[in-house]
Amino acid sequence: MFWWGGYGVSTEHTAYLNLKNGFKVPYSGSERVNGKILAEQIGGQIFIDTWVIILKFWLKRIKYTFI
C-alpha cells in the first residue's frame, strides 16, 4: 500500500500539520494558508466525513448490519 501524504498533498495531513504547527482551527484549512484548491479539498473532506458519521448512527438506529 502506498500513501501519497505530506504537506500540500494529503488534505487531512496538511490540516493536521497546520494544527500541529500552531494554526488555530478556522485557519488550519483556510484558503489564506493553503491556497484555494487545497482549501476546497479540505472543506469537501470535512463535509463528506460528517455524512459518514450521520450514516453510521442512522444505520445503528435501524439496526442494519453489513454481512
PDB file of N, CA, C and O in Angstrom:
ATOM      1  N   MET A   1       0.846  -1.176   0.000  1.00  0.00           N
ATOM      2  CA  MET A   1       0.000   0.000   0.000  1.00  0.00           C
ATOM      3  C   MET A   1       0.892   1.239   0.000  1.00  0.00           C
ATOM      4  O   MET A   1       1.855   1.326   0.753  1.00  0.00           O
ATOM      5  N   PHE A   2       0.555   2.187  -0.841  1.00  0.00           N
ATOM      6  CA  PHE A   2       1.294   3.433  -0.918  1.00  0.00           C
ATOM      7  C   PHE A   2       0.469   4.551  -0.303  1.00  0.00           C
ATOM      8  O   PHE A   2      -0.747   4.601  -0.475  1.00  0.00           O
ATOM      9  N   TRP A   3       1.135   5.424   0.399  1.00  0.00           N
ATOM     10  CA  TRP A   3       0.459   6.590   0.965  1.00  0.00           C
ATOM     11  C   TRP A   3       1.112   7.832   0.398  1.00  0.00           C
ATOM     12  O   TRP A   3       2.294   8.089   0.623  1.00  0.00           O
ATOM     13  N   TRP A   4       0.352   8.585  -0.362  1.00  0.00           N
ATOM     14  CA  TRP A   4       0.873   9.784  -1.001  1.00  0.00           C
ATOM     15  C   TRP A   4       0.569  11.000  -0.144  1.00  0.00           C
ATOM     16  O   TRP A   4      -0.020  11.963  -0.578  1.00  0.00           O
ATOM     17  N   GLY A   5       0.932  10.946   1.106  1.00  0.00           N
ATOM     18  CA  GLY A   5       0.681  12.048   2.028  1.00  0.00           C
ATOM     19  C   GLY A   5       1.774  13.081   1.979  1.00  0.00           C
ATOM     20  O   GLY A   5       2.666  13.065   1.158  1.00  0.00           O
ATOM     21  N   GLY A   6       1.660  13.980   2.908  1.00  0.00           N
ATOM     22  CA  GLY A   6       2.638  15.043   3.007  1.00  0.00           C
ATOM     23  C   GLY A   6       1.969  16.395   2.926  1.00  0.00           C
ATOM     24  O   GLY A   6       0.806  16.513   2.539  1.00  0.00           O
ATOM     25  N   TYR A   7       2.694  17.396   3.293  1.00  0.00           N
ATOM     26  CA  TYR A   7       2.148  18.750   3.312  1.00  0.00           C
ATOM     27  C   TYR A   7       1.819  19.202   1.889  1.00  0.00           C
ATOM     28  O   TYR A   7       2.662  19.146   0.998  1.00  0.00           O
ATOM     29  N   GLY A   8       0.594  19.615   1.688  1.00  0.00           N
ATOM     30  CA  GLY A   8       0.157  20.083   0.379  1.00  0.00           C
ATOM     31  C   GLY A   8      -0.283  18.977  -0.561  1.00  0.00           C
ATOM     32  O   GLY A   8      -0.701  19.246  -1.674  1.00  0.00           O
ATOM     33  N   VAL A   9      -0.179  17.724  -0.117  1.00  0.00           N
ATOM     34  CA  VAL A   9      -0.582  16.580  -0.947  1.00  0.00           C
ATOM     35  C   VAL A   9      -1.854  15.960  -0.390  1.00  0.00           C
ATOM     36  O   VAL A   9      -2.844  15.813  -1.094  1.00  0.00           O
ATOM     37  N   SER A  10      -1.817  15.579   0.865  1.00  0.00           N
ATOM     38  CA  SER A  10      -2.970  14.984   1.538  1.00  0.00           C
ATOM     39  C   SER A  10      -3.723  16.070   2.314  1.00  0.00           C
ATOM     40  O   SER A  10      -3.117  16.795   3.106  1.00  0.00           O
ATOM     41  N   THR A  11      -5.025  16.171   2.073  1.00  0.00           N
ATOM     42  CA  THR A  11      -5.798  17.228   2.740  1.00  0.00           C
ATOM     43  C   THR A  11      -5.799  17.061   4.247  1.00  0.00           C
ATOM     44  O   THR A  11      -5.568  18.032   4.978  1.00  0.00           O
ATOM     45  N   GLU A  12      -6.044  15.850   4.713  1.00  0.00           N
ATOM     46  CA  GLU A  12      -6.083  15.630   6.160  1.00  0.00           C
ATOM     47  C   GLU A  12      -4.725  15.865   6.794  1.00  0.00           C
ATOM     48  O   GLU A  12      -4.615  16.472   7.857  1.00  0.00           O
ATOM     49  N   HIS A  13      -3.672  15.401   6.137  1.00  0.00           N
ATOM     50  CA  HIS A  13      -2.335  15.556   6.684  1.00  0.00           C
ATOM     51  C   HIS A  13      -1.923  17.027   6.705  1.00  0.00           C
ATOM     52  O   HIS A  13      -1.296  17.492   7.663  1.00  0.00           O
ATOM     53  N   THR A  14      -2.282  17.772   5.680  1.00  0.00           N
ATOM     54  CA  THR A  14      -1.959  19.195   5.638  1.00  0.00           C
ATOM     55  C   THR A  14      -2.654  19.944   6.763  1.00  0.00           C
ATOM     56  O   THR A  14      -2.021  20.740   7.469  1.00  0.00           O
ATOM     57  N   ALA A  15      -3.948  19.698   6.954  1.00  0.00           N
ATOM     58  CA  ALA A  15      -4.682  20.366   8.033  1.00  0.00           C
ATOM     59  C   ALA A  15      -4.108  19.967   9.395  1.00  0.00           C
ATOM     60  O   ALA A  15      -3.954  20.814  10.288  1.00  0.00           O
ATOM     61  N   TYR A  16      -3.767  18.696   9.554  1.00  0.00           N
ATOM     62  CA  TYR A  16      -3.180  18.217  10.816  1.00  0.00           C
ATOM     63  C   TYR A  16      -1.837  18.896  11.083  1.00  0.00           C
ATOM     64  O   TYR A  16      -1.570  19.356  12.202  1.00  0.00           O
ATOM     65  N   LEU A  17      -0.983  18.947  10.075  1.00  0.00           N
ATOM     66  CA  LEU A  17       0.327  19.581  10.264  1.00  0.00           C
ATOM     67  C   LEU A  17       0.180  21.066  10.583  1.00  0.00           C
ATOM     68  O   LEU A  17       0.954  21.612  11.383  1.00  0.00           O
ATOM     69  N   ASN A  18      -0.801  21.725   9.963  1.00  0.00           N
ATOM     70  CA  ASN A  18      -1.044  23.127  10.288  1.00  0.00           C
ATOM     71  C   ASN A  18      -1.455  23.284  11.746  1.00  0.00           C
ATOM     72  O   ASN A  18      -0.983  24.186  12.442  1.00  0.00           O
ATOM     73  N   LEU A  19      -2.332  22.404  12.226  1.00  0.00           N
ATOM     74  CA  LEU A  19      -2.735  22.434  13.637  1.00  0.00           C
ATOM     75  C   LEU A  19      -1.540  22.177  14.544  1.00  0.00           C
ATOM     76  O   LEU A  19      -1.345  22.851  15.554  1.00  0.00           O
ATOM     77  N   LYS A  20      -0.744  21.196  14.178  1.00  0.00           N
ATOM     78  CA  LYS A  20       0.432  20.830  14.964  1.00  0.00           C
ATOM     79  C   LYS A  20       1.441  21.984  15.028  1.00  0.00           C
ATOM     80  O   LYS A  20       2.131  22.146  16.027  1.00  0.00           O
ATOM     81  N   ASN A  21       1.491  22.776  13.976  1.00  0.00           N
ATOM     82  CA  ASN A  21       2.429  23.899  13.910  1.00  0.00           C
ATOM     83  C   ASN A  21       1.864  25.189  14.492  1.00  0.00           C
ATOM     84  O   ASN A  21       2.459  26.249  14.326  1.00  0.00           O
ATOM     85  N   GLY A  22       0.692  25.101  15.150  1.00  0.00           N
ATOM     86  CA  GLY A  22       0.187  26.244  15.891  1.00  0.00           C
ATOM     87  C   GLY A  22      -0.938  27.035  15.250  1.00  0.00           C
ATOM     88  O   GLY A  22      -1.405  28.006  15.830  1.00  0.00           O
ATOM     89  N   PHE A  23      -1.382  26.654  14.055  1.00  0.00           N
ATOM     90  CA  PHE A  23      -2.519  27.348  13.458  1.00  0.00           C
ATOM     91  C   PHE A  23      -3.784  27.006  14.233  1.00  0.00           C
ATOM     92  O   PHE A  23      -3.971  25.869  14.653  1.00  0.00           O
ATOM     93  N   LYS A  24      -4.636  27.958  14.431  1.00  0.00           N
ATOM     94  CA  LYS A  24      -5.902  27.714  15.117  1.00  0.00           C
ATOM     95  C   LYS A  24      -6.878  27.057  14.142  1.00  0.00           C
ATOM     96  O   LYS A  24      -6.708  27.096  12.923  1.00  0.00           O
ATOM     97  N   VAL A  25      -7.948  26.500  14.682  1.00  0.00           N
ATOM     98  CA  VAL A  25      -8.887  25.682  13.911  1.00  0.00           C
ATOM     99  C   VAL A  25      -9.438  26.350  12.645  1.00  0.00           C
ATOM    100  O   VAL A  25      -9.356  25.754  11.591  1.00  0.00           O
ATOM    101  N   PRO A  26      -9.972  27.538  12.669  1.00  0.00           N
ATOM    102  CA  PRO A  26     -10.516  28.024  11.398  1.00  0.00           C
ATOM    103  C   PRO A  26      -9.451  28.263  10.336  1.00  0.00           C
ATOM    104  O   PRO A  26      -9.729  28.193   9.151  1.00  0.00           O
ATOM    105  N   TYR A  27      -8.222  28.514  10.736  1.00  0.00           N
ATOM    106  CA  TYR A  27      -7.180  28.884   9.781  1.00  0.00           C
ATOM    107  C   TYR A  27      -6.371  27.706   9.269  1.00  0.00           C
ATOM    108  O   TYR A  27      -5.711  27.817   8.241  1.00  0.00           O
ATOM    109  N   SER A  28      -6.418  26.574   9.952  1.00  0.00           N
ATOM    110  CA  SER A  28      -5.584  25.443   9.548  1.00  0.00           C
ATOM    111  C   SER A  28      -5.976  24.900   8.178  1.00  0.00           C
ATOM    112  O   SER A  28      -5.150  24.355   7.467  1.00  0.00           O
ATOM    113  N   GLY A  29      -7.224  25.067   7.811  1.00  0.00           N
ATOM    114  CA  GLY A  29      -7.680  24.614   6.498  1.00  0.00           C
ATOM    115  C   GLY A  29      -8.113  25.733   5.589  1.00  0.00           C
ATOM    116  O   GLY A  29      -8.742  25.494   4.563  1.00  0.00           O
ATOM    117  N   SER A  30      -7.761  26.966   5.930  1.00  0.00           N
ATOM    118  CA  SER A  30      -8.264  28.119   5.188  1.00  0.00           C
ATOM    119  C   SER A  30      -7.538  28.343   3.864  1.00  0.00           C
ATOM    120  O   SER A  30      -6.423  27.865   3.642  1.00  0.00           O
ATOM    121  N   GLU A  31      -8.189  29.089   2.999  1.00  0.00           N
ATOM    122  CA  GLU A  31      -7.622  29.441   1.698  1.00  0.00           C
ATOM    123  C   GLU A  31      -6.380  30.308   1.863  1.00  0.00           C
ATOM    124  O   GLU A  31      -5.417  30.177   1.097  1.00  0.00           O
ATOM    125  N   ARG A  32      -6.388  31.167   2.844  1.00  0.00           N
ATOM    126  CA  ARG A  32      -5.254  32.058   3.078  1.00  0.00           C
ATOM    127  C   ARG A  32      -3.976  31.266   3.384  1.00  0.00           C
ATOM    128  O   ARG A  32      -2.895  31.635   2.958  1.00  0.00           O
ATOM    129  N   VAL A  33      -4.121  30.176   4.107  1.00  0.00           N
ATOM    130  CA  VAL A  33      -2.963  29.368   4.493  1.00  0.00           C
ATOM    131  C   VAL A  33      -2.603  28.348   3.415  1.00  0.00           C
ATOM    132  O   VAL A  33      -1.431  28.139   3.116  1.00  0.00           O
ATOM    133  N   ASN A  34      -3.596  27.718   2.796  1.00  0.00           N
ATOM    134  CA  ASN A  34      -3.366  26.571   1.910  1.00  0.00           C
ATOM    135  C   ASN A  34      -3.547  26.841   0.426  1.00  0.00           C
ATOM    136  O   ASN A  34      -3.233  25.973  -0.384  1.00  0.00           O
ATOM    137  N   GLY A  35      -4.108  27.976   0.061  1.00  0.00           N
ATOM    138  CA  GLY A  35      -4.455  28.207  -1.339  1.00  0.00           C
ATOM    139  C   GLY A  35      -5.863  27.711  -1.618  1.00  0.00           C
ATOM    140  O   GLY A  35      -6.409  26.900  -0.874  1.00  0.00           O
ATOM    141  N   LYS A  36      -6.445  28.199  -2.707  1.00  0.00           N
ATOM    142  CA  LYS A  36      -7.855  27.925  -2.996  1.00  0.00           C
ATOM    143  C   LYS A  36      -8.151  26.443  -3.220  1.00  0.00           C
ATOM    144  O   LYS A  36      -9.094  25.901  -2.648  1.00  0.00           O
ATOM    145  N   ILE A  37      -7.373  25.783  -4.038  1.00  0.00           N
ATOM    146  CA  ILE A  37      -7.681  24.392  -4.400  1.00  0.00           C
ATOM    147  C   ILE A  37      -7.600  23.472  -3.187  1.00  0.00           C
ATOM    148  O   ILE A  37      -8.525  22.696  -2.922  1.00  0.00           O
ATOM    149  N   LEU A  38      -6.518  23.542  -2.437  1.00  0.00           N
ATOM    150  CA  LEU A  38      -6.371  22.666  -1.281  1.00  0.00           C
ATOM    151  C   LEU A  38      -7.406  22.988  -0.211  1.00  0.00           C
ATOM    152  O   LEU A  38      -7.949  22.085   0.429  1.00  0.00           O
ATOM    153  N   ALA A  39      -7.718  24.273  -0.025  1.00  0.00           N
ATOM    154  CA  ALA A  39      -8.733  24.650   0.965  1.00  0.00           C
ATOM    155  C   ALA A  39     -10.096  24.069   0.601  1.00  0.00           C
ATOM    156  O   ALA A  39     -10.833  23.602   1.473  1.00  0.00           O
ATOM    157  N   GLU A  40     -10.444  24.082  -0.676  1.00  0.00           N
ATOM    158  CA  GLU A  40     -11.715  23.499  -1.099  1.00  0.00           C
ATOM    159  C   GLU A  40     -11.714  21.985  -0.924  1.00  0.00           C
ATOM    160  O   GLU A  40     -12.732  21.393  -0.572  1.00  0.00           O
ATOM    161  N   GLN A  41     -10.582  21.341  -1.141  1.00  0.00           N
ATOM    162  CA  GLN A  41     -10.484  19.903  -0.929  1.00  0.00           C
ATOM    163  C   GLN A  41     -10.628  19.558   0.551  1.00  0.00           C
ATOM    164  O   GLN A  41     -11.297  18.585   0.899  1.00  0.00           O
ATOM    165  N   ILE A  42     -10.024  20.360   1.411  1.00  0.00           N
ATOM    166  CA  ILE A  42     -10.147  20.142   2.857  1.00  0.00           C
ATOM    167  C   ILE A  42     -11.606  20.315   3.274  1.00  0.00           C
ATOM    168  O   ILE A  42     -12.153  19.495   4.015  1.00  0.00           O
ATOM    169  N   GLY A  43     -12.261  21.360   2.786  1.00  0.00           N
ATOM    170  CA  GLY A  43     -13.671  21.590   3.098  1.00  0.00           C
ATOM    171  C   GLY A  43     -14.548  20.451   2.612  1.00  0.00           C
ATOM    172  O   GLY A  43     -15.463  20.013   3.308  1.00  0.00           O
ATOM    173  N   GLY A  44     -14.281  19.951   1.416  1.00  0.00           N
ATOM    174  CA  GLY A  44     -15.043  18.824   0.880  1.00  0.00           C
ATOM    175  C   GLY A  44     -14.856  17.567   1.706  1.00  0.00           C
ATOM    176  O   GLY A  44     -15.795  16.816   1.949  1.00  0.00           O
ATOM    177  N   GLN A  45     -13.629  17.342   2.172  1.00  0.00           N
ATOM    178  CA  GLN A  45     -13.349  16.173   3.001  1.00  0.00           C
ATOM    179  C   GLN A  45     -14.094  16.265   4.328  1.00  0.00           C
ATOM    180  O   GLN A  45     -14.666  15.290   4.793  1.00  0.00           O
ATOM    181  N   ILE A  46     -14.094  17.442   4.922  1.00  0.00           N
ATOM    182  CA  ILE A  46     -14.819  17.638   6.182  1.00  0.00           C
ATOM    183  C   ILE A  46     -16.315  17.410   5.962  1.00  0.00           C
ATOM    184  O   ILE A  46     -16.980  16.758   6.759  1.00  0.00           O
ATOM    185  N   PHE A  47     -16.850  17.920   4.854  1.00  0.00           N
ATOM    186  CA  PHE A  47     -18.271  17.772   4.549  1.00  0.00           C
ATOM    187  C   PHE A  47     -18.653  16.301   4.407  1.00  0.00           C
ATOM    188  O   PHE A  47     -19.627  15.843   4.999  1.00  0.00           O
ATOM    189  N   ILE A  48     -17.870  15.544   3.645  1.00  0.00           N
ATOM    190  CA  ILE A  48     -18.216  14.145   3.409  1.00  0.00           C
ATOM    191  C   ILE A  48     -18.025  13.307   4.667  1.00  0.00           C
ATOM    192  O   ILE A  48     -18.769  12.352   4.903  1.00  0.00           O
ATOM    193  N   ASP A  49     -17.046  13.661   5.509  1.00  0.00           N
ATOM    194  CA  ASP A  49     -16.840  12.926   6.762  1.00  0.00           C
ATOM    195  C   ASP A  49     -18.049  13.036   7.679  1.00  0.00           C
ATOM    196  O   ASP A  49     -18.387  12.087   8.380  1.00  0.00           O
ATOM    197  N   THR A  50     -18.717  14.183   7.678  1.00  0.00           N
ATOM    198  CA  THR A  50     -19.903  14.333   8.528  1.00  0.00           C
ATOM    199  C   THR A  50     -21.021  13.414   8.054  1.00  0.00           C
ATOM    200  O   THR A  50     -21.769  12.879   8.873  1.00  0.00           O
ATOM    201  N   TRP A  51     -21.133  13.196   6.744  1.00  0.00           N
ATOM    202  CA  TRP A  51     -22.163  12.286   6.247  1.00  0.00           C
ATOM    203  C   TRP A  51     -21.881  10.847   6.652  1.00  0.00           C
ATOM    204  O   TRP A  51     -22.795  10.072   6.912  1.00  0.00           O
ATOM    205  N   VAL A  52     -20.619  10.476   6.735  1.00  0.00           N
ATOM    206  CA  VAL A  52     -20.262   9.130   7.202  1.00  0.00           C
ATOM    207  C   VAL A  52     -20.699   8.945   8.654  1.00  0.00           C
ATOM    208  O   VAL A  52     -21.244   7.907   9.017  1.00  0.00           O
ATOM    209  N   ILE A  53     -20.479   9.954   9.473  1.00  0.00           N
ATOM    210  CA  ILE A  53     -20.891   9.886  10.880  1.00  0.00           C
ATOM    211  C   ILE A  53     -22.411   9.776  10.988  1.00  0.00           C
ATOM    212  O   ILE A  53     -22.927   8.949  11.741  1.00  0.00           O
ATOM    213  N   ILE A  54     -23.121  10.586  10.224  1.00  0.00           N
ATOM    214  CA  ILE A  54     -24.588  10.542  10.241  1.00  0.00           C
ATOM    215  C   ILE A  54     -25.079   9.174   9.796  1.00  0.00           C
ATOM    216  O   ILE A  54     -25.960   8.582  10.424  1.00  0.00           O
ATOM    217  N   LEU A  55     -24.507   8.647   8.720  1.00  0.00           N
ATOM    218  CA  LEU A  55     -24.920   7.338   8.207  1.00  0.00           C
ATOM    219  C   LEU A  55     -24.662   6.237   9.236  1.00  0.00           C
ATOM    220  O   LEU A  55     -25.501   5.357   9.429  1.00  0.00           O
ATOM    221  N   LYS A  56     -23.523   6.303   9.909  1.00  0.00           N
ATOM    222  CA  LYS A  56     -23.195   5.303  10.919  1.00  0.00           C
ATOM    223  C   LYS A  56     -24.269   5.255  12.005  1.00  0.00           C
ATOM    224  O   LYS A  56     -24.751   4.185  12.370  1.00  0.00           O
ATOM    225  N   PHE A  57     -24.663   6.399  12.532  1.00  0.00           N
ATOM    226  CA  PHE A  57     -25.674   6.427  13.576  1.00  0.00           C
ATOM    227  C   PHE A  57     -27.059   6.069  13.044  1.00  0.00           C
ATOM    228  O   PHE A  57     -27.845   5.426  13.722  1.00  0.00           O
ATOM    229  N   TRP A  58     -27.344   6.445  11.809  1.00  0.00           N
ATOM    230  CA  TRP A  58     -28.631   6.098  11.213  1.00  0.00           C
ATOM    231  C   TRP A  58     -28.736   4.584  11.039  1.00  0.00           C
ATOM    232  O   TRP A  58     -29.778   3.993  11.341  1.00  0.00           O
ATOM    233  N   LEU A  59     -27.647   3.956  10.582  1.00  0.00           N
ATOM    234  CA  LEU A  59     -27.667   2.511  10.402  1.00  0.00           C
ATOM    235  C   LEU A  59     -27.811   1.790  11.742  1.00  0.00           C
ATOM    236  O   LEU A  59     -28.491   0.768  11.828  1.00  0.00           O
ATOM    237  N   LYS A  60     -27.172   2.301  12.787  1.00  0.00           N
ATOM    238  CA  LYS A  60     -27.357   1.701  14.112  1.00  0.00           C
ATOM    239  C   LYS A  60     -28.793   1.825  14.570  1.00  0.00           C
ATOM    240  O   LYS A  60     -29.329   0.914  15.186  1.00  0.00           O
ATOM    241  N   ARG A  61     -29.408   2.944  14.275  1.00  0.00           N
ATOM    242  CA  ARG A  61     -30.785   3.183  14.707  1.00  0.00           C
ATOM    243  C   ARG A  61     -31.761   2.194  14.082  1.00  0.00           C
ATOM    244  O   ARG A  61     -32.698   1.752  14.725  1.00  0.00           O
ATOM    245  N   ILE A  62     -31.541   1.873  12.817  1.00  0.00           N
ATOM    246  CA  ILE A  62     -32.452   0.916  12.163  1.00  0.00           C
ATOM    247  C   ILE A  62     -31.932  -0.512  12.303  1.00  0.00           C
ATOM    248  O   ILE A  62     -32.499  -1.436  11.716  1.00  0.00           O
ATOM    249  N   LYS A  63     -30.834  -0.663  13.058  1.00  0.00           N
ATOM    250  CA  LYS A  63     -30.234  -1.976  13.329  1.00  0.00           C
ATOM    251  C   LYS A  63     -29.836  -2.714  12.048  1.00  0.00           C
ATOM    252  O   LYS A  63     -30.038  -3.911  11.897  1.00  0.00           O
ATOM    253  N   TYR A  64     -29.270  -1.985  11.130  1.00  0.00           N
ATOM    254  CA  TYR A  64     -28.800  -2.555   9.871  1.00  0.00           C
ATOM    255  C   TYR A  64     -27.367  -2.998  10.065  1.00  0.00           C
ATOM    256  O   TYR A  64     -26.530  -2.273  10.568  1.00  0.00           O
ATOM    257  N   THR A  65     -27.051  -4.211   9.634  1.00  0.00           N
ATOM    258  CA  THR A  65     -25.686  -4.710   9.736  1.00  0.00           C
ATOM    259  C   THR A  65     -25.216  -5.149   8.370  1.00  0.00           C
ATOM    260  O   THR A  65     -26.000  -5.631   7.548  1.00  0.00           O
ATOM    261  N   PHE A  66     -23.936  -5.003   8.150  1.00  0.00           N
ATOM    262  CA  PHE A  66     -23.346  -5.460   6.906  1.00  0.00           C
ATOM    263  C   PHE A  66     -22.939  -6.912   7.040  1.00  0.00           C
ATOM    264  O   PHE A  66     -22.493  -7.349   8.071  1.00  0.00           O
ATOM    265  N   ILE A  67     -23.097  -7.640   5.985  1.00  0.00           N
ATOM    266  CA  ILE A  67     -22.725  -9.058   6.002  1.00  0.00           C
ATOM    267  C   ILE A  67     -21.340  -9.203   5.446  1.00  0.00           C
ATOM    268  O   ILE A  67     -20.948  -8.636   4.512  1.00  0.00           O
TER     269      ILE A  67
END
